[in-house]
Amino acid sequence: MTAPARSHELATALRAWRDRVSPSAVGLPSGGERRVPGLRREELAALAGLSVDYLVRLEQGRAENPSPQVAESLARALRLRDEERDALFLLSGVASPSRGDVPRSVTPGIQRMLDRLADTPAGVFTASWDPVLCNELWTALRGDVSDRPRRERNVAWRHFLASDHTTHRDAEETLAFEREIASDLHRAALRYPNDRDLAALIAELVRGSARFAALWQRYELVPRTTSRKTIEHPMVGAIRLDCDVLHVPAVDLRVILYTAEPGSEDAARLELLRVAGIQSFVAAD
């Protein structure tokens, strides 16, 4: 990422973060007529100990490489989460991003783990949510997408740009999932700014999905949590499953595990699917 591009990203992030902070959260009066949803520029400048003019130049992308002291002051004033603070430092040029592409190599240890999880649907994904490996029960549950073009196998692309009639979430679950996906892609873009395929994916999502574009502009970096989803399977019917995402930092891969409550009807249906083996099912997101 070039310095001008980084300054543009920093400007976008600072505006989004400033809009997110309510005056009352930082001890300022919130009454009266306000034209902005969060802090005014002069309020943020005062909290961070900066001049309003310098903050304006930062938010317009006209100031490059703020010092670590400035970045730290802004992080405190904006009440940033730890990962958002890291992102601020990265965009300020204080930390060096990776120069390579998104890793796709599966370690022998990850392969052995999937081999041992025969009774648990398990899939391995990159930082940009491209699938790289899955076990047989995952394929039986989610369908075989190996013959599809690479972009159409991407989790973010399939959720935001393709129709999915088999995965069901309520409104709250959907919003949480979408926020996490947008956050993950922000993290990936910060770590791998020179990965052209990742940049193309994000650009396609921004152009094609108004929901993704709105989330992208919020510049949130929310933590991942255990989620639940209902998968409508053509053979065994609806299965309600817990979904956990395990991060493997050394190779920056994500392992998704689906589990059902022991003794439940969902667990029985998952076991039936395991016994039945791989069939030709409709692929699902």
PDB file of C-alpha atoms in Angstrom, residues 70-282:
ATOM      1  CA  VAL A  70      -0.289  11.211  17.874  1.00  0.00           C
ATOM      2  CA  ALA A  71      -1.582   7.744  17.006  1.00  0.00           C
ATOM      3  CA  GLU A  72      -1.704   6.770  20.688  1.00  0.00           C
ATOM      4  CA  SER A  73      -3.523   9.973  21.627  1.00  0.00           C
ATOM      5  CA  LEU A  74      -6.109   9.415  18.899  1.00  0.00           C
ATOM      6  CA  ALA A  75      -6.583   5.786  19.925  1.00  0.00           C
ATOM      7  CA  ARG A  76      -7.322   6.821  23.518  1.00  0.00           C
ATOM      8  CA  ALA A  77      -9.629   9.679  22.539  1.00  0.00           C
ATOM      9  CA  LEU A  78     -11.570   7.478  20.099  1.00  0.00           C
ATOM     10  CA  ARG A  79     -11.941   4.645  22.635  1.00  0.00           C
ATOM     11  CA  LEU A  80     -10.585   2.141  20.102  1.00  0.00           C
ATOM     12  CA  ARG A  81     -10.547  -1.596  20.703  1.00  0.00           C
ATOM     13  CA  ASP A  82      -7.124  -3.256  20.790  1.00  0.00           C
ATOM     14  CA  GLU A  83      -7.288  -4.426  17.177  1.00  0.00           C
ATOM     15  CA  GLU A  84      -8.576  -1.051  16.024  1.00  0.00           C
ATOM     16  CA  ARG A  85      -5.647   0.580  17.823  1.00  0.00           C
ATOM     17  CA  ASP A  86      -3.304  -1.774  15.940  1.00  0.00           C
ATOM     18  CA  ALA A  87      -5.024  -0.807  12.697  1.00  0.00           C
ATOM     19  CA  LEU A  88      -4.576   2.887  13.488  1.00  0.00           C
ATOM     20  CA  PHE A  89      -0.850   2.377  14.060  1.00  0.00           C
ATOM     21  CA  LEU A  90      -0.557   0.356  10.856  1.00  0.00           C
ATOM     22  CA  LEU A  91      -2.332   3.027   8.813  1.00  0.00           C
ATOM     23  CA  SER A  92      -0.152   5.670  10.451  1.00  0.00           C
ATOM     24  CA  GLY A  93       2.930   3.936   9.098  1.00  0.00           C
ATOM     25  CA  VAL A  94       4.165   3.031  12.579  1.00  0.00           C
ATOM     26  CA  ALA A  95       3.885  -0.739  12.037  1.00  0.00           C
ATOM     27  CA  SER A  96       4.938  -2.598   8.915  1.00  0.00           C
ATOM     28  CA  PRO A  97       2.311  -4.764   7.186  1.00  0.00           C
ATOM     29  CA  SER A  98       3.132  -8.095   5.578  1.00  0.00           C
ATOM     30  CA  ARG A  99       4.450  -7.734   2.036  1.00  0.00           C
ATOM     31  CA  GLY A 100       3.224 -11.122   0.858  1.00  0.00           C
ATOM     32  CA  ASP A 101      -0.094 -12.558  -0.233  1.00  0.00           C
ATOM     33  CA  VAL A 102      -2.736 -14.166   1.961  1.00  0.00           C
ATOM     34  CA  PRO A 103      -1.313 -17.550   3.097  1.00  0.00           C
ATOM     35  CA  ARG A 104      -3.012 -20.664   1.733  1.00  0.00           C
ATOM     36  CA  SER A 105      -0.688 -23.462   2.878  1.00  0.00           C
ATOM     37  CA  VAL A 106      -2.088 -26.032   5.303  1.00  0.00           C
ATOM     38  CA  THR A 107       0.370 -27.363   7.863  1.00  0.00           C
ATOM     39  CA  PRO A 108       0.643 -31.125   8.564  1.00  0.00           C
ATOM     40  CA  GLY A 109      -0.734 -30.456  12.035  1.00  0.00           C
ATOM     41  CA  ILE A 110      -3.933 -28.903  10.657  1.00  0.00           C
ATOM     42  CA  GLN A 111      -4.304 -31.813   8.232  1.00  0.00           C
ATOM     43  CA  ARG A 112      -3.943 -34.328  11.085  1.00  0.00           C
ATOM     44  CA  MET A 113      -6.499 -32.420  13.167  1.00  0.00           C
ATOM     45  CA  LEU A 114      -9.081 -32.639  10.381  1.00  0.00           C
ATOM     46  CA  ASP A 115      -8.319 -36.334   9.912  1.00  0.00           C
ATOM     47  CA  ARG A 116      -9.187 -36.929  13.581  1.00  0.00           C
ATOM     48  CA  LEU A 117     -12.450 -34.952  13.419  1.00  0.00           C
ATOM     49  CA  ALA A 118     -14.415 -37.503  11.409  1.00  0.00           C
ATOM     50  CA  ASP A 119     -17.584 -36.882  13.449  1.00  0.00           C
ATOM     51  CA  THR A 120     -17.340 -33.067  13.288  1.00  0.00           C
ATOM     52  CA  PRO A 121     -17.825 -30.955  10.147  1.00  0.00           C
ATOM     53  CA  ALA A 122     -14.566 -29.009   9.832  1.00  0.00           C
ATOM     54  CA  GLY A 123     -13.316 -26.613   7.160  1.00  0.00           C
ATOM     55  CA  VAL A 124     -10.146 -24.553   6.785  1.00  0.00           C
ATOM     56  CA  PHE A 125     -10.251 -21.049   5.317  1.00  0.00           C
ATOM     57  CA  THR A 126      -7.788 -18.279   4.522  1.00  0.00           C
ATOM     58  CA  ALA A 127      -7.769 -14.805   6.064  1.00  0.00           C
ATOM     59  CA  SER A 128      -9.865 -13.680   3.072  1.00  0.00           C
ATOM     60  CA  TRP A 129     -12.333 -16.571   3.604  1.00  0.00           C
ATOM     61  CA  ASP A 130     -11.344 -18.732   0.654  1.00  0.00           C
ATOM     62  CA  PRO A 131     -11.745 -22.460   1.437  1.00  0.00           C
ATOM     63  CA  VAL A 132      -8.537 -24.500   1.290  1.00  0.00           C
ATOM     64  CA  LEU A 133      -9.466 -27.805   2.974  1.00  0.00           C
ATOM     65  CA  CYS A 134     -12.419 -29.621   4.532  1.00  0.00           C
ATOM     66  CA  ASN A 135     -13.255 -33.079   5.812  1.00  0.00           C
ATOM     67  CA  GLU A 136     -15.881 -35.463   4.427  1.00  0.00           C
ATOM     68  CA  LEU A 137     -18.603 -34.545   6.914  1.00  0.00           C
ATOM     69  CA  TRP A 138     -18.205 -30.855   6.045  1.00  0.00           C
ATOM     70  CA  THR A 139     -18.756 -31.705   2.361  1.00  0.00           C
ATOM     71  CA  ALA A 140     -21.752 -33.874   3.229  1.00  0.00           C
ATOM     72  CA  LEU A 141     -23.275 -31.043   5.277  1.00  0.00           C
ATOM     73  CA  ARG A 142     -22.379 -28.008   3.171  1.00  0.00           C
ATOM     74  CA  GLY A 143     -22.046 -29.468  -0.293  1.00  0.00           C
ATOM     75  CA  ASP A 144     -19.121 -29.849  -2.674  1.00  0.00           C
ATOM     76  CA  VAL A 145     -18.052 -26.508  -4.162  1.00  0.00           C
ATOM     77  CA  SER A 146     -14.681 -27.683  -5.484  1.00  0.00           C
ATOM     78  CA  ASP A 147     -15.816 -27.437  -9.111  1.00  0.00           C
ATOM     79  CA  ARG A 148     -16.913 -23.802  -8.793  1.00  0.00           C
ATOM     80  CA  PRO A 149     -14.766 -20.820  -9.793  1.00  0.00           C
ATOM     81  CA  ARG A 150     -12.528 -19.683  -6.937  1.00  0.00           C
ATOM     82  CA  ARG A 151     -14.423 -16.448  -6.315  1.00  0.00           C
ATOM     83  CA  GLU A 152     -17.749 -18.278  -5.983  1.00  0.00           C
ATOM     84  CA  ARG A 153     -16.280 -20.495  -3.274  1.00  0.00           C
ATOM     85  CA  ASN A 154     -15.415 -17.486  -1.092  1.00  0.00           C
ATOM     86  CA  VAL A 155     -17.571 -17.220   2.051  1.00  0.00           C
ATOM     87  CA  ALA A 156     -17.940 -13.427   1.902  1.00  0.00           C
ATOM     88  CA  TRP A 157     -18.768 -13.433  -1.827  1.00  0.00           C
ATOM     89  CA  ARG A 158     -21.366 -16.160  -1.416  1.00  0.00           C
ATOM     90  CA  HIS A 159     -23.069 -14.460   1.505  1.00  0.00           C
ATOM     91  CA  PHE A 160     -23.227 -10.923   0.140  1.00  0.00           C
ATOM     92  CA  LEU A 161     -23.467 -11.520  -3.613  1.00  0.00           C
ATOM     93  CA  ALA A 162     -25.107 -14.931  -4.079  1.00  0.00           C
ATOM     94  CA  SER A 163     -28.457 -16.280  -2.934  1.00  0.00           C
ATOM     95  CA  ASP A 164     -28.335 -18.807  -0.102  1.00  0.00           C
ATOM     96  CA  HIS A 165     -31.540 -20.677   0.662  1.00  0.00           C
ATOM     97  CA  THR A 166     -30.090 -23.281   3.008  1.00  0.00           C
ATOM     98  CA  THR A 167     -28.446 -21.296   5.846  1.00  0.00           C
ATOM     99  CA  HIS A 168     -30.883 -19.548   8.160  1.00  0.00           C
ATOM    100  CA  ARG A 169     -30.071 -16.902  10.768  1.00  0.00           C
ATOM    101  CA  ASP A 170     -32.300 -14.393  12.517  1.00  0.00           C
ATOM    102  CA  ALA A 171     -31.710 -10.681  11.982  1.00  0.00           C
ATOM    103  CA  GLU A 172     -29.391 -10.343  14.972  1.00  0.00           C
ATOM    104  CA  GLU A 173     -27.326 -13.374  13.951  1.00  0.00           C
ATOM    105  CA  THR A 174     -27.094 -12.114  10.367  1.00  0.00           C
ATOM    106  CA  LEU A 175     -25.856  -8.688  11.406  1.00  0.00           C
ATOM    107  CA  ALA A 176     -23.271 -10.218  13.754  1.00  0.00           C
ATOM    108  CA  PHE A 177     -22.030 -12.527  11.003  1.00  0.00           C
ATOM    109  CA  GLU A 178     -21.788  -9.706   8.474  1.00  0.00           C
ATOM    110  CA  ARG A 179     -19.929  -7.424  10.901  1.00  0.00           C
ATOM    111  CA  GLU A 180     -17.433 -10.207  11.601  1.00  0.00           C
ATOM    112  CA  ILE A 181     -16.856 -10.900   7.895  1.00  0.00           C
ATOM    113  CA  ALA A 182     -16.286  -7.200   7.135  1.00  0.00           C
ATOM    114  CA  SER A 183     -13.947  -6.953  10.130  1.00  0.00           C
ATOM    115  CA  ASP A 184     -11.997 -10.020   9.000  1.00  0.00           C
ATOM    116  CA  LEU A 185     -11.513  -8.562   5.532  1.00  0.00           C
ATOM    117  CA  HIS A 186     -10.349  -5.266   7.047  1.00  0.00           C
ATOM    118  CA  ARG A 187      -7.760  -7.198   9.070  1.00  0.00           C
ATOM    119  CA  ALA A 188      -6.648  -9.087   5.983  1.00  0.00           C
ATOM    120  CA  ALA A 189      -6.362  -5.894   3.930  1.00  0.00           C
ATOM    121  CA  LEU A 190      -4.179  -4.350   6.622  1.00  0.00           C
ATOM    122  CA  ARG A 191      -1.915  -7.413   6.847  1.00  0.00           C
ATOM    123  CA  TYR A 192      -1.680  -8.069   3.096  1.00  0.00           C
ATOM    124  CA  PRO A 193      -2.020  -4.704   1.331  1.00  0.00           C
ATOM    125  CA  ASN A 194      -0.256  -6.004  -1.793  1.00  0.00           C
ATOM    126  CA  ASP A 195      -2.525  -9.028  -2.347  1.00  0.00           C
ATOM    127  CA  ARG A 196      -4.307  -8.154  -5.601  1.00  0.00           C
ATOM    128  CA  ASP A 197      -6.889 -10.922  -5.369  1.00  0.00           C
ATOM    129  CA  LEU A 198      -7.927  -9.733  -1.906  1.00  0.00           C
ATOM    130  CA  ALA A 199      -8.180  -6.129  -3.117  1.00  0.00           C
ATOM    131  CA  ALA A 200     -10.287  -7.283  -6.086  1.00  0.00           C
ATOM    132  CA  LEU A 201     -12.607  -9.257  -3.788  1.00  0.00           C
ATOM    133  CA  ILE A 202     -13.180  -6.278  -1.511  1.00  0.00           C
ATOM    134  CA  ALA A 203     -13.797  -3.957  -4.469  1.00  0.00           C
ATOM    135  CA  GLU A 204     -16.310  -6.420  -5.904  1.00  0.00           C
ATOM    136  CA  LEU A 205     -18.126  -6.680  -2.584  1.00  0.00           C
ATOM    137  CA  VAL A 206     -18.265  -2.891  -2.151  1.00  0.00           C
ATOM    138  CA  ARG A 207     -19.654  -2.445  -5.683  1.00  0.00           C
ATOM    139  CA  GLY A 208     -22.117  -5.315  -5.529  1.00  0.00           C
ATOM    140  CA  SER A 209     -23.489  -5.171  -1.988  1.00  0.00           C
ATOM    141  CA  ALA A 210     -24.846  -2.054  -0.320  1.00  0.00           C
ATOM    142  CA  ARG A 211     -24.837  -3.879   3.034  1.00  0.00           C
ATOM    143  CA  PHE A 212     -21.175  -4.770   2.744  1.00  0.00           C
ATOM    144  CA  ALA A 213     -20.269  -1.263   1.541  1.00  0.00           C
ATOM    145  CA  ALA A 214     -21.979   0.270   4.593  1.00  0.00           C
ATOM    146  CA  LEU A 215     -20.189  -2.118   6.970  1.00  0.00           C
ATOM    147  CA  TRP A 216     -16.865  -1.509   5.230  1.00  0.00           C
ATOM    148  CA  GLN A 217     -17.182   2.238   5.719  1.00  0.00           C
ATOM    149  CA  ARG A 218     -17.760   1.757   9.461  1.00  0.00           C
ATOM    150  CA  TYR A 219     -14.201   0.426   9.804  1.00  0.00           C
ATOM    151  CA  GLU A 220     -15.103  -1.817  12.727  1.00  0.00           C
ATOM    152  CA  LEU A 221     -12.782  -4.565  13.928  1.00  0.00           C
ATOM    153  CA  VAL A 222     -15.103  -6.647  16.067  1.00  0.00           C
ATOM    154  CA  PRO A 223     -13.957  -9.849  17.790  1.00  0.00           C
ATOM    155  CA  ARG A 224     -15.301 -13.204  16.651  1.00  0.00           C
ATOM    156  CA  THR A 225     -17.713 -15.052  18.910  1.00  0.00           C
ATOM    157  CA  THR A 226     -19.394 -18.452  18.880  1.00  0.00           C
ATOM    158  CA  SER A 227     -22.483 -18.286  16.678  1.00  0.00           C
ATOM    159  CA  ARG A 228     -25.452 -20.478  15.857  1.00  0.00           C
ATOM    160  CA  LYS A 229     -26.994 -21.211  12.500  1.00  0.00           C
ATOM    161  CA  THR A 230     -29.640 -23.478  11.036  1.00  0.00           C
ATOM    162  CA  ILE A 231     -28.652 -25.427   7.939  1.00  0.00           C
ATOM    163  CA  GLU A 232     -31.469 -26.791   5.795  1.00  0.00           C
ATOM    164  CA  HIS A 233     -30.193 -30.093   4.437  1.00  0.00           C
ATOM    165  CA  PRO A 234     -31.984 -31.890   1.572  1.00  0.00           C
ATOM    166  CA  MET A 235     -31.697 -35.333   3.185  1.00  0.00           C
ATOM    167  CA  VAL A 236     -31.885 -34.895   6.972  1.00  0.00           C
ATOM    168  CA  GLY A 237     -33.763 -31.598   7.207  1.00  0.00           C
ATOM    169  CA  ALA A 238     -32.968 -28.583   9.374  1.00  0.00           C
ATOM    170  CA  ILE A 239     -29.958 -28.868  11.696  1.00  0.00           C
ATOM    171  CA  ARG A 240     -29.285 -26.212  14.349  1.00  0.00           C
ATOM    172  CA  LEU A 241     -25.531 -26.065  14.999  1.00  0.00           C
ATOM    173  CA  ASP A 242     -22.996 -24.091  17.001  1.00  0.00           C
ATOM    174  CA  CYS A 243     -20.252 -22.594  14.867  1.00  0.00           C
ATOM    175  CA  ASP A 244     -16.791 -21.934  16.316  1.00  0.00           C
ATOM    176  CA  VAL A 245     -13.911 -20.331  14.424  1.00  0.00           C
ATOM    177  CA  LEU A 246     -10.386 -21.211  15.559  1.00  0.00           C
ATOM    178  CA  HIS A 247      -7.527 -18.984  14.396  1.00  0.00           C
ATOM    179  CA  VAL A 248      -4.118 -20.508  13.596  1.00  0.00           C
ATOM    180  CA  PRO A 249      -1.844 -17.430  13.882  1.00  0.00           C
ATOM    181  CA  ALA A 250       1.350 -19.003  12.492  1.00  0.00           C
ATOM    182  CA  VAL A 251      -0.231 -19.501   9.064  1.00  0.00           C
ATOM    183  CA  ASP A 252      -3.167 -17.078   9.468  1.00  0.00           C
ATOM    184  CA  LEU A 253      -5.806 -19.723   8.720  1.00  0.00           C
ATOM    185  CA  ARG A 254      -9.250 -20.216  10.240  1.00  0.00           C
ATOM    186  CA  VAL A 255     -10.696 -23.610  11.171  1.00  0.00           C
ATOM    187  CA  ILE A 256     -14.503 -23.702  11.345  1.00  0.00           C
ATOM    188  CA  LEU A 257     -16.126 -26.398  13.469  1.00  0.00           C
ATOM    189  CA  TYR A 258     -19.845 -27.228  13.557  1.00  0.00           C
ATOM    190  CA  THR A 259     -21.151 -29.038  16.637  1.00  0.00           C
ATOM    191  CA  ALA A 260     -24.569 -30.026  17.974  1.00  0.00           C
ATOM    192  CA  GLU A 261     -25.698 -30.355  21.572  1.00  0.00           C
ATOM    193  CA  PRO A 262     -25.108 -33.973  22.675  1.00  0.00           C
ATOM    194  CA  GLY A 263     -28.269 -36.046  22.793  1.00  0.00           C
ATOM    195  CA  SER A 264     -30.283 -33.526  20.807  1.00  0.00           C
ATOM    196  CA  GLU A 265     -32.274 -34.135  17.631  1.00  0.00           C
ATOM    197  CA  ASP A 266     -29.716 -32.002  15.820  1.00  0.00           C
ATOM    198  CA  ALA A 267     -26.926 -34.322  16.980  1.00  0.00           C
ATOM    199  CA  ALA A 268     -28.921 -37.324  15.744  1.00  0.00           C
ATOM    200  CA  ARG A 269     -29.377 -35.736  12.328  1.00  0.00           C
ATOM    201  CA  LEU A 270     -25.680 -34.915  12.119  1.00  0.00           C
ATOM    202  CA  GLU A 271     -24.837 -38.519  12.992  1.00  0.00           C
ATOM    203  CA  LEU A 272     -27.254 -39.766  10.337  1.00  0.00           C
ATOM    204  CA  LEU A 273     -25.470 -37.578   7.828  1.00  0.00           C
ATOM    205  CA  ARG A 274     -22.088 -38.946   8.893  1.00  0.00           C
ATOM    206  CA  VAL A 275     -23.277 -42.538   8.518  1.00  0.00           C
ATOM    207  CA  ALA A 276     -24.873 -41.854   5.163  1.00  0.00           C
ATOM    208  CA  GLY A 277     -21.603 -40.486   3.816  1.00  0.00           C
ATOM    209  CA  ILE A 278     -21.053 -38.003   1.002  1.00  0.00           C
ATOM    210  CA  GLN A 279     -23.964 -37.544  -1.391  1.00  0.00           C
ATOM    211  CA  SER A 280     -24.499 -35.074  -4.233  1.00  0.00           C
ATOM    212  CA  PHE A 281     -26.062 -32.183  -2.358  1.00  0.00           C
ATOM    213  CA  VAL A 282     -26.844 -28.609  -3.231  1.00  0.00           C
TER     214      VAL A 282
END
